[in-house]
DNA sequence: ATGTAC
């Protein structure tokens, strides 16, 4: 726990992949996807924080490499930046028997993720009714800190959401059964036990199903500007100029409360099981311990809660599209839904042997390649869609998983641009009102109840998403399919 | 990220 002087050695493996050699208490090396600029930024950040403050992201990668049971490498994707305990963009895979489970490896916004809806509209259709459409979405989709939805759940139903995820929402009339096929895990992970979720977490959940939340969460109307991979785009059924709608949100207060509750549990477990912890934020428990299992079955409830949330928001979105453009809701299909704050049991090859691993992805998306049974049949020949959220002023991407990604980083992807600047600093640097004005000038309508929230999310506070995507594409672990640009952004 | 906080 004491402050140790920083001495991080980092080696270039390829122009897009760097390695922190295994030394000291590290059980595996650290591996970071990035270019020279990424690494320089990380080292500079580490140097500045030598005197204290938050642990730099590069040290967080190294800390994770010391956790018991870690396999192959402690990995960070190209959108790496400092997070709680684990770096955001961090991927840590652990042996099921010897390994640990960590709250920080998932993050507090459990199963925060992105889903994308495909509309039959073109860019021109939306341009013609942009203001009206933006207002409709802003009215229909609850957004902002403490926002509540129309659904009120009784206690039995809360448990049902936690067990059934998106399936519960569909059963209640939000969306269609065929949506479930296009959600990672079909919108419902197993091993979810509501008995291990506190009463407080459940109480915080009951009015929040179908709400966007705040921070970097958003609903964005986008148009497809470029297609890079025709075969994959065909399989995903997306085309140039088409209007897509991206929904980025998570498990709201439910996930946050589960994280808070289990941080305490795992803190005690770390001591009980004598796990060497370099910093307080990285507390964890052996996965097979009772404490580890309790967290796992609780985090799965959070994961299902987030799936249900995005499912309900999809319905509200479809209704708004139907209202403004007279389009049948059934003609708005789901492209895919992926979480980027998760922990899952997955099979991966380690030293030539298929092994069940516990994979933590914190600000990293699962990115399975062609052929994996987890990928929906319609996409199985090209690989899983990866939904990468950029910033409200720049671009977002649709990528697909690759075999190299399966081999090198447990089938993982970047999840966004990645912050380059803290929220505090961004608020000092920009004014929400001015940003909204500037973006309107560029043809991007922002709808938000919080001006300071907009400033925190200023495009300039993030890394360049094009560069971040070029890194993982260049490294061969994620493949470019399409690039989209925003037209309307509804924010918390 | 979160009804801004041991």
Tab-separated table of N, CA and C in Angstrom, chain A residues 69-162:
chain	number	residue	atom	x	y	z
A	69	UNK	N	-3.409	-16.017	-10.146
A	69	UNK	CA	-4.138	-16.760	-11.171
A	69	UNK	C	-4.250	-16.066	-12.514
A	70	UNK	N	-3.628	-14.883	-12.649
A	70	UNK	CA	-3.762	-14.170	-13.931
A	70	UNK	C	-3.080	-14.950	-15.054
A	71	UNK	N	-3.704	-14.932	-16.229
A	71	UNK	CA	-3.233	-15.714	-17.373
A	71	UNK	C	-2.633	-14.822	-18.454
A	72	UNK	N	-1.597	-15.305	-19.065
A	72	UNK	CA	-0.951	-14.689	-20.248
A	72	UNK	C	-0.394	-13.284	-20.020
A	73	UNK	N	-1.278	-12.314	-19.782
A	73	UNK	CA	-0.813	-10.933	-19.623
A	73	UNK	C	-1.917	-10.088	-19.026
A	74	UNK	N	-1.501	-9.020	-18.338
A	74	UNK	CA	-2.447	-7.995	-17.925
A	74	UNK	C	-2.524	-7.042	-19.113
A	75	UNK	N	-3.715	-6.935	-19.711
A	75	UNK	CA	-3.836	-6.261	-21.009
A	75	UNK	C	-4.596	-4.945	-20.876
A	76	UNK	N	-4.200	-3.972	-21.682
A	76	UNK	CA	-4.999	-2.751	-21.794
A	76	UNK	C	-5.181	-2.419	-23.263
A	77	UNK	N	-6.400	-2.097	-23.626
A	77	UNK	CA	-6.698	-1.742	-25.013
A	77	UNK	C	-6.271	-0.287	-25.256
A	78	UNK	N	-6.388	0.161	-26.488
A	78	UNK	CA	-5.824	1.453	-26.899
A	78	UNK	C	-6.521	2.672	-26.281
A	79	UNK	N	-7.700	2.466	-25.701
A	79	UNK	CA	-8.399	3.595	-25.079
A	79	UNK	C	-8.100	3.669	-23.580
A	80	UNK	N	-6.990	3.074	-23.180
A	80	UNK	CA	-6.582	3.031	-21.765
A	80	UNK	C	-6.529	4.422	-21.114
A	81	UNK	N	-7.104	4.499	-19.919
A	81	UNK	CA	-6.927	5.669	-19.045
A	81	UNK	C	-7.205	5.242	-17.612
A	82	UNK	N	-6.806	6.056	-16.629
A	82	UNK	CA	-6.899	5.584	-15.245
A	82	UNK	C	-8.335	5.338	-14.801
A	83	UNK	N	-8.530	4.240	-14.084
A	83	UNK	CA	-9.853	3.923	-13.552
A	83	UNK	C	-9.727	3.591	-12.071
A	84	UNK	N	-10.786	3.106	-11.495
A	84	UNK	CA	-10.744	2.708	-10.097
A	84	UNK	C	-10.070	1.331	-10.024
A	85	UNK	N	-8.862	1.269	-9.491
A	85	UNK	CA	-8.157	-0.011	-9.357
A	85	UNK	C	-7.587	-0.548	-10.661
A	86	UNK	N	-8.452	-0.989	-11.531
A	86	UNK	CA	-8.068	-1.404	-12.885
A	86	UNK	C	-8.086	-0.175	-13.788
A	87	UNK	N	-7.230	-0.154	-14.773
A	87	UNK	CA	-7.329	0.886	-15.799
A	87	UNK	C	-8.598	0.652	-16.602
A	88	UNK	N	-9.194	1.721	-17.090
A	88	UNK	CA	-10.297	1.591	-18.037
A	88	UNK	C	-9.657	1.199	-19.369
A	89	UNK	N	-10.246	0.213	-20.011
A	89	UNK	CA	-9.591	-0.403	-21.180
A	89	UNK	C	-8.842	-1.652	-20.763
A	90	UNK	N	-8.954	-2.010	-19.483
A	90	UNK	CA	-8.211	-3.148	-18.943
A	90	UNK	C	-8.915	-4.484	-19.152
A	91	UNK	N	-8.116	-5.502	-19.437
A	91	UNK	CA	-8.629	-6.867	-19.576
A	91	UNK	C	-7.760	-7.773	-18.706
A	92	UNK	N	-8.402	-8.506	-17.798
A	92	UNK	CA	-7.667	-9.429	-16.933
A	92	UNK	C	-8.367	-10.777	-16.908
A	93	UNK	N	-7.686	-11.826	-17.368
A	93	UNK	CA	-8.283	-13.164	-17.408
A	93	UNK	C	-7.608	-14.037	-16.359
A	94	UNK	N	-8.414	-14.765	-15.600
A	94	UNK	CA	-7.898	-15.531	-14.469
A	94	UNK	C	-8.290	-16.997	-14.542
A	95	UNK	N	-7.400	-17.816	-14.030
A	95	UNK	CA	-7.690	-19.235	-13.889
A	95	UNK	C	-8.904	-19.396	-12.965
A	96	UNK	N	-9.822	-20.277	-13.353
A	96	UNK	CA	-11.055	-20.455	-12.587
A	96	UNK	C	-10.755	-20.967	-11.167
A	97	UNK	N	-9.792	-21.854	-11.044
A	97	UNK	CA	-9.505	-22.461	-9.738
A	97	UNK	C	-8.564	-21.628	-8.875
A	98	UNK	N	-7.541	-21.081	-9.502
A	98	UNK	CA	-6.526	-20.367	-8.717
A	98	UNK	C	-6.735	-18.861	-8.715
A	99	UNK	N	-7.612	-18.386	-9.579
A	99	UNK	CA	-7.710	-16.949	-9.806
A	99	UNK	C	-8.674	-16.226	-8.881
A	100	UNK	N	-8.693	-14.915	-9.057
A	100	UNK	CA	-9.513	-14.056	-8.207
A	100	UNK	C	-10.585	-13.341	-9.028
A	101	UNK	N	-11.547	-12.789	-8.309
A	101	UNK	CA	-12.558	-11.920	-8.920
A	101	UNK	C	-12.466	-10.571	-8.218
A	102	UNK	N	-12.603	-9.498	-8.985
A	102	UNK	CA	-12.375	-8.164	-8.433
A	102	UNK	C	-13.483	-7.198	-8.830
A	103	UNK	N	-13.906	-6.373	-7.879
A	103	UNK	CA	-14.918	-5.352	-8.157
A	103	UNK	C	-14.371	-4.335	-9.158
A	104	UNK	N	-13.114	-3.949	-8.953
A	104	UNK	CA	-12.510	-2.925	-9.811
A	104	UNK	C	-12.300	-3.418	-11.236
A	105	UNK	N	-12.238	-4.739	-11.406
A	105	UNK	CA	-12.058	-5.312	-12.745
A	105	UNK	C	-13.309	-5.204	-13.595
A	106	UNK	N	-14.420	-4.888	-12.954
A	106	UNK	CA	-15.690	-4.739	-13.662
A	106	UNK	C	-16.047	-3.258	-13.753
A	107	UNK	N	-15.834	-2.580	-12.626
A	107	UNK	CA	-16.237	-1.183	-12.541
A	107	UNK	C	-17.573	-1.083	-11.827
A	108	UNK	N	-17.930	0.136	-11.478
A	108	UNK	CA	-19.155	0.351	-10.716
A	108	UNK	C	-20.391	0.365	-11.605
A	109	UNK	N	-20.235	0.818	-12.824
A	109	UNK	CA	-21.396	0.781	-13.716
A	109	UNK	C	-21.395	-0.572	-14.423
A	110	UNK	N	-21.875	-1.563	-13.695
A	110	UNK	CA	-21.855	-2.945	-14.177
A	110	UNK	C	-22.597	-3.088	-15.514
A	111	UNK	N	-21.927	-3.740	-16.459
A	111	UNK	CA	-22.492	-3.973	-17.800
A	111	UNK	C	-22.938	-2.697	-18.495
A	112	UNK	N	-22.278	-1.610	-18.180
A	112	UNK	CA	-22.452	-0.440	-19.028
A	112	UNK	C	-22.107	-0.924	-20.437
A	113	UNK	N	-22.856	-0.489	-21.419
A	113	UNK	CA	-22.591	-1.004	-22.756
A	113	UNK	C	-23.259	-0.185	-23.834
A	114	UNK	N	-23.114	-0.665	-25.045
A	114	UNK	CA	-23.675	0.040	-26.191
A	114	UNK	C	-24.547	-0.916	-26.998
A	115	UNK	N	-25.675	-0.401	-27.424
A	115	UNK	CA	-26.494	-1.173	-28.360
A	115	UNK	C	-26.807	-0.260	-29.535
A	116	UNK	N	-26.936	-0.834	-30.699
A	116	UNK	CA	-27.216	-0.039	-31.887
A	116	UNK	C	-28.447	-0.587	-32.609
A	117	UNK	N	-29.381	0.317	-32.894
A	117	UNK	CA	-30.587	-0.023	-33.648
A	117	UNK	C	-30.413	0.417	-35.094
A	118	UNK	N	-30.921	-0.393	-36.024
A	118	UNK	CA	-30.823	-0.078	-37.449
A	118	UNK	C	-32.175	0.410	-37.938
A	119	UNK	N	-32.225	1.637	-38.419
A	119	UNK	CA	-33.500	2.138	-38.951
A	119	UNK	C	-33.476	2.037	-40.479
A	120	UNK	N	-34.664	2.068	-41.098
A	120	UNK	CA	-34.688	2.091	-42.563
A	120	UNK	C	-34.509	3.511	-43.106
A	121	UNK	N	-34.237	4.484	-42.215
A	121	UNK	CA	-34.116	5.884	-42.636
A	121	UNK	C	-32.735	6.189	-43.202
A	122	UNK	N	-32.683	7.243	-44.033
A	122	UNK	CA	-31.420	7.773	-44.522
A	122	UNK	C	-31.129	9.099	-43.826
A	123	UNK	N	-29.908	9.555	-44.000
A	123	UNK	CA	-29.483	10.818	-43.391
A	123	UNK	C	-30.454	11.953	-43.729
A	124	UNK	N	-30.842	12.047	-45.000
A	124	UNK	CA	-31.722	13.148	-45.428
A	124	UNK	C	-33.071	13.134	-44.713
A	125	UNK	N	-33.582	11.946	-44.441
A	125	UNK	CA	-34.868	11.841	-43.735
A	125	UNK	C	-34.794	12.513	-42.377
A	126	UNK	N	-33.686	12.272	-41.673
A	126	UNK	CA	-33.535	12.847	-40.333
A	126	UNK	C	-33.228	14.342	-40.420
A	127	UNK	N	-32.386	14.720	-41.376
A	127	UNK	CA	-32.059	16.154	-41.529
A	127	UNK	C	-33.341	16.979	-41.678
A	128	UNK	N	-34.324	16.418	-42.383
A	128	UNK	CA	-35.564	17.148	-42.652
A	128	UNK	C	-36.414	17.358	-41.396
A	129	UNK	N	-36.224	16.498	-40.397
A	129	UNK	CA	-37.044	16.614	-39.178
A	129	UNK	C	-36.179	16.577	-37.923
A	130	UNK	N	-34.990	17.086	-38.043
A	130	UNK	CA	-33.988	16.915	-36.986
A	130	UNK	C	-34.429	17.448	-35.617
A	131	UNK	N	-34.876	18.714	-35.619
A	131	UNK	CA	-35.261	19.352	-34.357
A	131	UNK	C	-36.433	18.604	-33.709
A	132	UNK	N	-37.420	18.285	-34.524
A	132	UNK	CA	-38.604	17.581	-34.018
A	132	UNK	C	-38.221	16.208	-33.451
A	133	UNK	N	-37.363	15.511	-34.180
A	133	UNK	CA	-36.943	14.180	-33.749
A	133	UNK	C	-36.131	14.260	-32.449
A	134	UNK	N	-35.242	15.238	-32.394
A	134	UNK	CA	-34.416	15.414	-31.193
A	134	UNK	C	-35.298	15.692	-29.977
A	135	UNK	N	-36.274	16.561	-30.159
A	135	UNK	CA	-37.171	16.894	-29.052
A	135	UNK	C	-37.991	15.694	-28.607
A	136	UNK	N	-38.435	14.902	-29.593
A	136	UNK	CA	-39.227	13.718	-29.273
A	136	UNK	C	-38.409	12.719	-28.450
A	137	UNK	N	-37.181	12.490	-28.879
A	137	UNK	CA	-36.313	11.550	-28.157
A	137	UNK	C	-36.024	12.063	-26.747
A	138	UNK	N	-35.793	13.358	-26.654
A	138	UNK	CA	-35.475	13.975	-25.364
A	138	UNK	C	-36.664	13.877	-24.408
A	139	UNK	N	-37.874	13.958	-24.970
A	139	UNK	CA	-39.091	13.803	-24.164
A	139	UNK	C	-39.296	12.348	-23.730
A	140	UNK	N	-39.058	11.435	-24.659
A	140	UNK	CA	-39.450	10.038	-24.440
A	140	UNK	C	-38.437	9.193	-23.675
A	141	UNK	N	-37.166	9.576	-23.736
A	141	UNK	CA	-36.137	8.766	-23.071
A	141	UNK	C	-35.632	9.510	-21.835
A	142	UNK	N	-35.978	9.003	-20.639
A	142	UNK	CA	-35.551	9.689	-19.421
A	142	UNK	C	-34.022	9.717	-19.331
A	143	UNK	N	-33.476	10.913	-19.115
A	143	UNK	CA	-32.019	11.052	-19.038
A	143	UNK	C	-31.654	11.997	-17.913
A	144	UNK	N	-30.471	11.810	-17.368
A	144	UNK	CA	-29.961	12.715	-16.340
A	144	UNK	C	-29.785	12.012	-15.011
A	145	UNK	N	-29.058	12.691	-14.148
A	145	UNK	CA	-28.776	12.153	-12.820
A	145	UNK	C	-30.089	11.975	-12.062
A	146	UNK	N	-30.290	10.812	-11.507
A	146	UNK	CA	-31.488	10.560	-10.712
A	146	UNK	C	-32.764	10.423	-11.531
A	147	UNK	N	-32.633	10.329	-12.840
A	147	UNK	CA	-33.844	10.214	-13.668
A	147	UNK	C	-34.554	8.888	-13.388
A	148	UNK	N	-35.873	8.941	-13.514
A	148	UNK	CA	-36.666	7.736	-13.257
A	148	UNK	C	-37.539	7.429	-14.462
A	149	UNK	N	-37.872	6.179	-14.611
A	149	UNK	CA	-38.679	5.750	-15.751
A	149	UNK	C	-40.137	5.585	-15.386
A	150	UNK	N	-40.915	5.113	-16.339
A	150	UNK	CA	-42.352	4.936	-16.109
A	150	UNK	C	-42.659	3.616	-15.429
A	151	UNK	N	-41.693	2.682	-15.533
A	151	UNK	CA	-41.950	1.356	-14.993
A	151	UNK	C	-41.747	1.362	-13.479
A	152	UNK	N	-42.696	0.798	-12.777
A	152	UNK	CA	-42.548	0.602	-11.331
A	152	UNK	C	-42.603	-0.902	-11.083
A	153	UNK	N	-41.593	-1.415	-10.438
A	153	UNK	CA	-41.531	-2.860	-10.228
A	153	UNK	C	-41.906	-3.207	-8.797
A	154	UNK	N	-42.633	-4.297	-8.614
A	154	UNK	CA	-42.799	-4.793	-7.249
A	154	UNK	C	-41.595	-5.676	-6.932
A	155	UNK	N	-41.475	-6.104	-5.692
A	155	UNK	CA	-40.221	-6.759	-5.294
A	155	UNK	C	-39.983	-8.065	-6.057
A	156	UNK	N	-41.062	-8.776	-6.357
A	156	UNK	CA	-40.910	-10.003	-7.136
A	156	UNK	C	-40.375	-9.696	-8.528
A	157	UNK	N	-40.863	-8.597	-9.093
A	157	UNK	CA	-40.433	-8.216	-10.444
A	157	UNK	C	-38.981	-7.742	-10.461
A	158	UNK	N	-38.558	-7.091	-9.387
A	158	UNK	CA	-37.150	-6.666	-9.334
A	158	UNK	C	-36.260	-7.896	-9.444
A	159	UNK	N	-36.576	-8.914	-8.674
A	159	UNK	CA	-35.786	-10.147	-8.756
A	159	UNK	C	-35.854	-10.751	-10.158
A	160	UNK	N	-37.019	-10.641	-10.765
A	160	UNK	CA	-37.186	-11.200	-12.109
A	160	UNK	C	-36.297	-10.471	-13.129
A	161	UNK	N	-36.219	-9.154	-13.006
A	161	UNK	CA	-35.325	-8.381	-13.886
A	161	UNK	C	-33.883	-8.861	-13.704
A	162	UNK	N	-33.495	-9.056	-12.459
A	162	UNK	CA	-32.108	-9.427	-12.167
A	162	UNK	C	-31.764	-10.825	-12.683
